[in-house]
Short mmCIF file of C-alpha atoms in Angstrom, two decimals:
data_model
loop_
_atom_site.label_atom_id
_atom_site.label_comp_id
_atom_site.label_asym_id
_atom_site.label_seq_id
_atom_site.Cartn_x
_atom_site.Cartn_y
_atom_site.Cartn_z
CA UNK A 1370 1.61 -20.53 -11.06
CA UNK A 1371 3.38 -19.49 -7.89
CA UNK A 1372 6.15 -21.44 -6.23
CA UNK A 1373 6.07 -21.88 -2.47
CA UNK A 1374 9.07 -20.18 -0.87
CA UNK A 1375 10.73 -22.72 1.42
CA UNK A 1376 11.88 -20.16 3.97
CA UNK A 1377 8.25 -19.25 4.77
CA UNK A 1378 7.06 -22.70 5.81
CA UNK A 1379 7.66 -22.37 9.56
CA UNK A 1380 6.14 -18.89 9.49
CA UNK A 1381 3.00 -20.18 7.75
CA UNK A 1382 2.47 -23.00 10.22
CA UNK A 1383 2.73 -20.56 13.14
CA UNK A 1384 0.27 -18.06 11.69
CA UNK A 1385 -2.34 -20.64 10.68
CA UNK A 1386 -2.63 -21.60 14.34
CA UNK A 1387 -3.43 -18.05 15.51
CA UNK A 1388 -7.16 -17.08 15.65
CA UNK A 1389 -8.10 -13.68 14.29
CA UNK A 1390 -10.19 -11.15 16.20
CA UNK A 1391 -13.18 -11.81 13.96
CA UNK A 1392 -12.97 -15.53 14.60
CA UNK A 1393 -13.13 -14.72 18.31
CA UNK A 1394 -16.23 -12.54 17.78
CA UNK A 1395 -14.60 -9.26 18.80
CA UNK A 1396 -14.44 -5.88 17.05
CA UNK A 1397 -11.10 -4.07 17.39
CA UNK A 1398 -11.08 -0.65 19.04
CA UNK A 1399 -11.60 2.16 16.50
CA UNK A 1400 -8.60 3.64 14.71
CA UNK A 1401 -7.27 6.37 17.00
CA UNK A 1402 -5.02 8.14 14.50
CA UNK A 1403 -5.50 11.21 12.30
CA UNK A 1404 -5.22 11.15 8.55
CA UNK A 1405 -2.19 12.53 6.70
CA UNK A 1406 0.40 12.49 9.50
CA UNK A 1407 3.54 10.95 7.98
CA UNK A 1408 4.43 7.58 9.50
CA UNK A 1409 8.15 7.29 10.26
CA UNK A 1410 8.19 4.03 12.20
CA UNK A 1411 6.78 0.54 11.98
CA UNK A 1412 4.11 -0.34 14.51
CA UNK A 1413 4.78 -3.02 17.09
CA UNK A 1414 2.27 -5.25 15.28
CA UNK A 1415 4.10 -4.75 11.98
CA UNK A 1416 7.44 -5.66 13.51
CA UNK A 1417 5.94 -8.80 15.06
CA UNK A 1418 4.46 -9.94 11.73
CA UNK A 1419 7.79 -10.28 9.94
CA UNK A 1420 9.91 -13.09 11.36
CA UNK A 1421 11.35 -16.50 10.51
CA UNK A 1422 12.94 -15.38 7.26
CA UNK A 1423 10.26 -12.80 6.43
CA UNK A 1424 12.15 -9.74 7.69
CA UNK A 1425 12.80 -6.94 5.24
CA UNK A 1426 16.53 -7.64 4.98
CA UNK A 1427 15.80 -11.23 3.94
CA UNK A 1428 12.97 -10.60 1.49
CA UNK A 1429 14.51 -7.51 -0.10
CA UNK A 1430 17.54 -9.63 -1.01
CA UNK A 1431 15.33 -11.73 -3.32
CA UNK A 1432 15.35 -10.94 -7.02
CA UNK A 1433 12.52 -8.92 -8.54
CA UNK A 1434 11.13 -8.99 -12.06
CA UNK A 1435 13.47 -10.11 -14.82
CA UNK A 1436 11.06 -8.63 -17.38
CA UNK A 1437 8.66 -5.94 -16.08
CA UNK A 1438 7.42 -5.00 -19.57
CA UNK A 1439 3.90 -6.08 -18.62
CA UNK A 1440 2.17 -6.82 -15.34
CA UNK A 1441 2.06 -10.48 -16.37
CA UNK A 1442 5.72 -10.87 -17.31
CA UNK A 1443 6.67 -9.05 -14.09
CA UNK A 1444 5.08 -11.91 -12.15
CA UNK A 1445 7.24 -14.53 -13.83
CA UNK A 1446 10.59 -15.66 -12.40
CA UNK A 1447 10.11 -13.11 -9.63
CA UNK A 1448 11.29 -14.47 -6.29
CA UNK A 1449 10.14 -11.42 -4.36
CA UNK A 1450 6.63 -11.56 -5.84
CA UNK A 1451 6.38 -15.24 -4.93
CA UNK A 1452 7.50 -14.61 -1.35
CA UNK A 1453 5.17 -11.67 -0.77
CA UNK A 1454 2.23 -13.48 -2.34
CA UNK A 1455 2.88 -16.56 -0.20
CA UNK A 1456 3.20 -14.48 2.96
CA UNK A 1457 0.00 -12.45 2.46
CA UNK A 1458 -1.99 -15.48 1.28
CA UNK A 1459 -0.89 -17.94 3.97
CA UNK A 1460 -1.62 -15.49 6.80
CA UNK A 1461 -5.04 -14.50 5.40
CA UNK A 1462 -7.14 -16.62 7.74
CA UNK A 1463 -10.53 -14.86 7.78
CA UNK A 1464 -12.53 -13.44 4.87
CA UNK A 1465 -15.10 -10.72 5.36
CA UNK A 1466 -18.50 -10.65 3.66
CA UNK A 1467 -19.36 -7.95 1.14
CA UNK A 1468 -22.92 -6.88 1.97
CA UNK A 1469 -24.77 -5.49 4.97
CA UNK A 1470 -23.63 -4.25 8.35
CA UNK A 1471 -23.80 -7.45 10.39
CA UNK A 1472 -20.77 -8.83 12.25
CA UNK A 1473 -18.33 -10.22 9.73
CA UNK A 1474 -19.20 -7.71 7.01
CA UNK A 1475 -16.96 -5.03 5.53
CA UNK A 1476 -19.06 -2.19 6.96
CA UNK A 1477 -19.08 -3.79 10.40
CA UNK A 1478 -15.28 -3.71 10.53
CA UNK A 1479 -15.01 -0.25 8.93
CA UNK A 1480 -16.35 1.15 12.22
CA UNK A 1481 -12.98 0.11 13.62
CA UNK A 1482 -10.48 0.11 10.76
CA UNK A 1483 -11.65 3.31 9.03
CA UNK A 1484 -12.53 5.43 12.05
CA UNK A 1485 -10.53 8.61 12.64
CA UNK A 1486 -9.35 9.64 16.10
CA UNK A 1487 -11.55 6.95 17.69
CA UNK A 1488 -14.72 8.48 16.22
CA UNK A 1489 -18.04 6.65 16.28
CA UNK A 1490 -18.23 6.65 12.48
CA UNK A 1491 -15.74 6.18 9.69
CA UNK A 1492 -14.05 8.20 6.98
CA UNK A 1493 -14.97 7.95 3.31
CA UNK A 1494 -12.13 7.10 0.95
CA UNK A 1495 -10.95 9.64 -1.65
CA UNK A 1496 -12.80 12.56 0.02
CA UNK A 1497 -11.96 12.28 3.77
CA UNK A 1498 -15.51 13.24 4.80
CA UNK A 1499 -17.17 11.28 7.59
CA UNK A 1500 -19.86 8.74 6.83
CA UNK A 1501 -22.37 10.41 9.17
CA UNK A 1502 -22.11 13.79 7.38
CA UNK A 1503 -25.40 15.24 6.13
CA UNK A 1504 -26.32 14.20 2.62
CA UNK A 1505 -23.73 11.44 2.41
CA UNK A 1506 -24.68 8.00 1.07
CA UNK A 1507 -22.27 5.10 0.95
CA UNK A 1508 -21.01 2.69 -1.69
CA UNK A 1509 -18.66 -0.23 -1.17
CA UNK A 1510 -15.81 0.69 -3.48
CA UNK A 1511 -13.59 -1.74 -5.33
CA UNK A 1512 -10.45 0.39 -5.63
CA UNK A 1513 -9.32 -2.12 -8.29
CA UNK A 1514 -12.49 -2.06 -10.47
CA UNK A 1515 -14.33 -5.36 -10.49
CA UNK A 1516 -14.85 -5.13 -14.28
CA UNK A 1517 -11.05 -5.38 -14.54
CA UNK A 1518 -10.69 -8.20 -12.01
CA UNK A 1519 -11.43 -11.91 -11.69
CA UNK A 1520 -13.56 -11.39 -8.56
CA UNK A 1521 -16.83 -9.60 -7.78
CA UNK A 1522 -18.02 -9.67 -4.18
CA UNK A 1523 -15.91 -12.36 -2.53
CA UNK A 1524 -12.21 -13.08 -2.04
CA UNK A 1525 -10.43 -10.09 -3.65
CA UNK A 1526 -13.83 -8.45 -4.05
CA UNK A 1527 -14.51 -8.45 -0.31
CA UNK A 1528 -11.01 -8.04 1.09
CA UNK A 1529 -10.82 -5.52 3.94
CA UNK A 1530 -7.40 -4.35 2.74
CA UNK A 1531 -8.99 -3.52 -0.62
CA UNK A 1532 -12.65 -2.48 -0.25
CA UNK A 1533 -13.33 1.01 1.12
CA UNK A 1534 -16.39 3.13 1.97
CA UNK A 1535 -16.89 5.85 -0.65
CA UNK A 1536 -19.41 8.65 -1.21
CA UNK A 1537 -21.84 7.24 -3.77
CA UNK A 1538 -21.76 10.26 -6.11
CA UNK A 1539 -17.96 10.10 -6.22
CA UNK A 1540 -18.07 6.37 -6.81
CA UNK A 1541 -20.41 6.88 -9.74
CA UNK A 1542 -18.05 9.45 -11.25
CA UNK A 1543 -15.06 7.17 -10.77
CA UNK A 1544 -16.93 4.30 -12.48
CA UNK A 1545 -14.35 1.74 -13.64
CA UNK A 1546 -11.85 4.27 -15.00
CA UNK A 1547 -8.16 3.62 -14.59
CA UNK A 1548 -6.11 5.84 -12.31
CA UNK A 1549 -3.93 8.52 -13.87
CA UNK A 1550 -2.92 12.16 -13.82
CA UNK A 1551 -5.46 14.65 -15.21
CA UNK A 1552 -5.26 17.93 -13.30
CA UNK A 1553 -2.68 20.15 -14.96
CA UNK A 1554 -2.13 17.62 -17.75
CA UNK A 1555 -5.34 18.07 -19.77
CA UNK A 1556 -7.36 21.20 -20.45
CA UNK A 1557 -10.34 19.88 -22.41
CA UNK A 1558 -12.97 17.40 -21.32
CA UNK A 1559 -11.96 17.49 -17.65
CA UNK A 1560 -14.56 17.37 -14.89
CA UNK A 1561 -13.50 18.43 -11.40
CA UNK A 1562 -15.64 16.90 -8.67
CA UNK A 1563 -16.18 17.99 -5.09
CA UNK A 1564 -17.67 16.59 -1.89
CA UNK A 1565 -18.88 19.00 0.78
CA UNK A 1566 -17.47 21.92 -1.22
CA UNK A 1567 -13.93 20.52 -1.50
CA UNK A 1568 -12.55 19.40 -4.86
CA UNK A 1569 -11.22 15.89 -4.39
CA UNK A 1570 -11.23 14.24 -7.82
CA UNK A 1571 -10.96 14.78 -11.56
CA UNK A 1572 -12.45 12.69 -14.38
CA UNK A 1573 -11.67 12.66 -18.09
CA UNK A 1574 -14.15 10.23 -19.59
CA UNK A 1575 -12.80 10.27 -23.15
CA UNK A 1576 -9.38 9.20 -21.84
CA UNK A 1577 -10.87 6.66 -19.39
CA UNK A 1578 -9.05 8.39 -16.49
CA UNK A 1579 -9.77 9.15 -12.84
CA UNK A 1580 -7.49 11.16 -10.52
CA UNK A 1581 -7.95 11.51 -6.77
CA UNK A 1582 -6.51 14.24 -4.55
CA UNK A 1583 -2.79 14.13 -3.86
CA UNK A 1584 -2.93 12.95 -0.24
CA UNK A 1585 -4.84 9.79 -1.18
CA UNK A 1586 -2.72 8.76 -4.17
CA UNK A 1587 -0.24 6.77 -2.08
CA UNK A 1588 -3.09 4.88 -0.41
CA UNK A 1589 -4.45 3.98 -3.86
CA UNK A 1590 -1.06 2.82 -5.14
CA UNK A 1591 -0.45 0.59 -2.12
CA UNK A 1592 -3.93 -0.95 -2.38
CA UNK A 1593 -3.41 -1.71 -6.08
CA UNK A 1594 -0.03 -3.28 -5.32
CA UNK A 1595 -1.65 -5.42 -2.63
CA UNK A 1596 -4.37 -6.69 -4.99
CA UNK A 1597 -1.82 -7.32 -7.75
CA UNK A 1598 0.35 -9.42 -5.47
CA UNK A 1599 -2.13 -11.01 -3.05
CA UNK A 1600 -4.81 -11.84 -5.65
CA UNK A 1601 -2.49 -12.25 -8.66
CA UNK A 1602 -4.31 -9.84 -10.95
CA UNK A 1603 -1.78 -9.23 -13.76
CA UNK A 1604 -3.41 -6.23 -15.47
CA UNK A 1605 -1.96 -3.66 -13.07
CA UNK A 1606 -0.20 -1.23 -15.41
CA UNK A 1607 -0.66 -2.87 -18.82
CA UNK A 1608 -3.59 -4.41 -20.66
CA UNK A 1609 -3.39 -8.20 -20.57
CA UNK A 1610 -4.53 -10.73 -23.14
CA UNK A 1611 -7.58 -12.66 -21.83
CA UNK A 1612 -5.74 -15.97 -22.15
CA UNK A 1613 -3.24 -14.80 -19.51
CA UNK A 1614 -5.84 -13.71 -16.94
CA UNK A 1615 -6.71 -15.80 -13.87
CA UNK A 1616 -10.03 -17.70 -14.05
CA UNK A 1617 -13.09 -15.61 -13.28
CA UNK A 1618 -14.98 -16.45 -10.11
CA UNK A 1619 -18.61 -15.82 -9.09
CA UNK A 1620 -19.60 -14.15 -12.39
CA UNK A 1621 -16.43 -12.10 -12.66
CA UNK A 1622 -15.90 -10.45 -16.03
CA UNK A 1623 -12.27 -9.33 -16.13
CA UNK A 1624 -11.80 -7.40 -19.37
CA UNK A 1625 -8.02 -7.40 -18.98
CA UNK A 1626 -7.71 -3.61 -19.06
CA UNK A 1627 -5.06 -2.02 -16.86
CA UNK A 1628 -6.04 -0.21 -13.64
CA UNK A 1629 -3.32 2.46 -13.50
CA UNK A 1630 -1.98 4.51 -16.39
CA UNK A 1631 1.55 3.12 -16.25
CA UNK A 1632 4.16 1.85 -13.81
CA UNK A 1633 5.74 5.30 -13.46
CA UNK A 1634 2.42 6.77 -12.30
CA UNK A 1635 1.98 3.94 -9.81
CA UNK A 1636 5.41 4.44 -8.23
CA UNK A 1637 5.23 8.24 -8.32
CA UNK A 1638 1.92 8.21 -6.45
CA UNK A 1639 3.35 5.77 -3.91
CA UNK A 1640 6.39 7.98 -3.24
CA UNK A 1641 4.68 11.39 -3.30
CA UNK A 1642 2.05 10.45 -0.73
CA UNK A 1643 3.91 8.61 2.06
CA UNK A 1644 2.26 6.17 4.45
CA UNK A 1645 0.51 8.02 7.26
CA UNK A 1646 0.03 6.89 10.85
CA UNK A 1647 -3.67 6.24 10.23
CA UNK A 1648 -2.85 3.93 7.31
CA UNK A 1649 -0.33 2.03 9.43
CA UNK A 1650 -2.87 1.64 12.23
CA UNK A 1651 -5.52 0.52 9.74
CA UNK A 1652 -3.09 -2.16 8.57
CA UNK A 1653 -2.73 -3.32 12.18
CA UNK A 1654 -6.50 -3.47 12.68
CA UNK A 1655 -7.20 -5.30 9.42
CA UNK A 1656 -4.54 -7.83 10.40
CA UNK A 1657 -6.37 -8.53 13.67
CA UNK A 1658 -9.42 -9.38 11.55
CA UNK A 1659 -7.98 -11.17 8.51
CA UNK A 1660 -4.57 -12.22 9.81
CA UNK A 1661 -2.58 -10.77 6.93
CA UNK A 1662 -1.05 -7.34 6.33
CA UNK A 1663 -0.59 -5.17 3.26
CA UNK A 1664 3.18 -5.44 3.03
CA UNK A 1665 3.37 -2.37 0.75
CA UNK A 1666 2.18 -0.17 3.61
CA UNK A 1667 4.87 -1.45 5.97
CA UNK A 1668 7.55 -1.49 3.28
CA UNK A 1669 6.69 0.63 0.23
CA UNK A 1670 10.26 -0.12 -0.90
CA UNK A 1671 8.98 -3.49 -2.16
CA UNK A 1672 7.08 -1.72 -4.94
CA UNK A 1673 10.33 -0.69 -6.61
CA UNK A 1674 12.19 -3.91 -5.86
CA UNK A 1675 9.29 -5.95 -7.26
CA UNK A 1676 9.84 -4.41 -10.69
CA UNK A 1677 13.64 -4.35 -10.59
CA UNK A 1678 13.93 -0.61 -9.94
CA UNK A 1679 16.12 1.30 -7.51
CA UNK A 1680 14.33 2.55 -4.39
CA UNK A 1681 14.41 6.39 -4.21
CA UNK A 1682 17.16 7.16 -1.73
CA UNK A 1683 15.35 9.93 0.17
CA UNK A 1684 11.83 8.48 0.10
CA UNK A 1685 10.21 8.49 3.54
CA UNK A 1686 8.84 5.10 4.55
CA UNK A 1687 7.87 3.60 7.92
CA UNK A 1688 11.18 1.74 8.16
CA UNK A 1689 13.47 4.37 6.63
CA UNK A 1690 14.12 6.30 9.82
CA UNK A 1691 14.93 3.25 11.91
CA UNK A 1692 17.32 2.01 9.24
CA UNK A 1693 18.99 5.44 9.01
CA UNK A 1694 19.07 6.14 12.76
CA UNK A 1695 22.84 6.12 12.80
CA UNK A 1696 23.35 6.96 16.47
CA UNK A 1697 20.57 4.62 17.60
CA UNK A 1698 18.55 7.13 19.64
CA UNK A 1699 15.24 6.17 18.05
CA UNK A 1700 14.81 9.25 15.86
CA UNK A 1701 16.30 10.83 12.77
CA UNK A 1702 18.17 14.02 13.66
CA UNK A 1703 21.13 16.10 12.44
CA UNK A 1704 23.26 14.02 14.81
CA UNK A 1705 22.88 11.10 12.41
CA UNK A 1706 24.23 13.19 9.55
CA UNK A 1707 26.99 14.44 11.83
CA UNK A 1708 27.90 10.84 12.67
CA UNK A 1709 28.40 10.14 8.99
CA UNK A 1710 30.53 13.24 8.56
CA UNK A 1711 32.69 12.20 11.53
CA UNK A 1712 33.04 8.74 10.04
CA UNK A 1713 34.23 10.32 6.82
CA UNK A 1714 36.85 12.21 8.82
CA UNK A 1715 37.75 8.91 10.49
CA UNK A 1716 37.16 10.35 13.96
CA UNK A 1717 35.15 7.33 15.15
CA UNK A 1718 33.49 9.48 17.82
CA UNK A 1719 30.06 7.87 17.56
CA UNK A 1720 29.19 4.22 17.29
CA UNK A 1721 26.75 3.46 14.50
CA UNK A 1722 25.77 0.81 11.98
CA UNK A 1723 27.78 1.04 8.79
CA UNK A 1724 24.79 -0.37 6.90
CA UNK A 1725 22.47 2.31 8.27
CA UNK A 1726 24.98 5.02 7.52
CA UNK A 1727 24.99 4.02 3.86
CA UNK A 1728 21.75 5.92 3.22
CA UNK A 1729 21.84 5.60 -0.57
CA UNK A 1730 22.78 1.90 -0.49
CA UNK A 1731 25.69 2.30 -2.90
CA UNK A 1732 28.09 0.30 -0.75
CA UNK A 1733 30.04 3.34 0.42
CA UNK A 1734 29.64 5.93 3.17
CA UNK A 1735 29.95 9.39 1.67
CA UNK A 1736 28.81 12.97 2.20
CA UNK A 1737 25.84 12.12 -0.04
CA UNK A 1738 24.53 9.88 2.74
CA UNK A 1739 24.67 12.75 5.24
CA UNK A 1740 22.84 15.02 2.80
CA UNK A 1741 20.12 12.42 2.26
CA UNK A 1742 19.47 12.23 5.98
CA UNK A 1743 19.36 16.01 6.30
CA UNK A 1744 16.91 16.30 3.39
CA UNK A 1745 14.68 13.66 4.95
CA UNK A 1746 14.66 15.49 8.29
CA UNK A 1747 13.45 18.60 6.48
CA UNK A 1748 10.66 16.60 4.77
CA UNK A 1749 9.49 15.08 8.02
CA UNK A 1750 9.40 18.38 9.88
#
């Protein structure tokens, strides 16, 4: 169904020749970052991954969906989807196993990828409690429910970018519900759930909905986008006719039901909960194992471009600061806004990139661009 993007060929040949850490029998050092610290720069590993025509400027120039009415039609005639799928598939050199704790398994690598501040255990998804906490039992969680997917416990069903450790009671409550907003939207039939005394999810069974806490919603959105694009599962934000679903593998039973309430919810969650430094580092560590990255962590902007929508002009992403660092000092400060204002006055006091100065990407440098930078500085601090 997908067309190979010619510009990626040299990139693919290079990456296929590079052994992953797992192939070499090594476990990466545990994730040293905290959760929920906003990431305002790409890691060195992320920058090294995108080359030979795969840089953001090149891929973001490709056309997105011509018809995003359904998750399936959004895949068609979509140059950007094809390029991202090809990139993440061609560089995916090693596949983890689903069960157990032996080398090569999901749980074996979680000790590295899902650790927090180099701890000796790992953090449980949705709740942020540690796996060694009293009374905690673990489930291997398909963020994209396996009843709504063409995989079970291999390929997309055992992908380290996708599968996460989850408290078993929370996993049972989540079941195979789709993601959506509940808290503050519904009053009847809502169950609030807690782990270790902290409310971290809501369930409304009669609406088939599950909502996680706000500071995990972006993680969820970026995982769903990865599975949609890497594993070509079309039922992302709309139900899909069974005849349009990919073939089931190893007893998969994809029912074609959507996994998130709608495309607006997906993008809102992605924007409201920015990538954190822990998530960026996890992406690095998974790449040392599998070879591929979740491109929606490095460049959340692709989520909007994929569906033919304008990227929010003041959304914080790992690359936003570097692209708006007008004076080139490595950080986003009021000096960058001042540089734009001086440019408007035609003083030419500071040297800066005209492209970076155009913060809202409208083709002109205006006072709006300076205001965008100032608003983003406030968000970051």
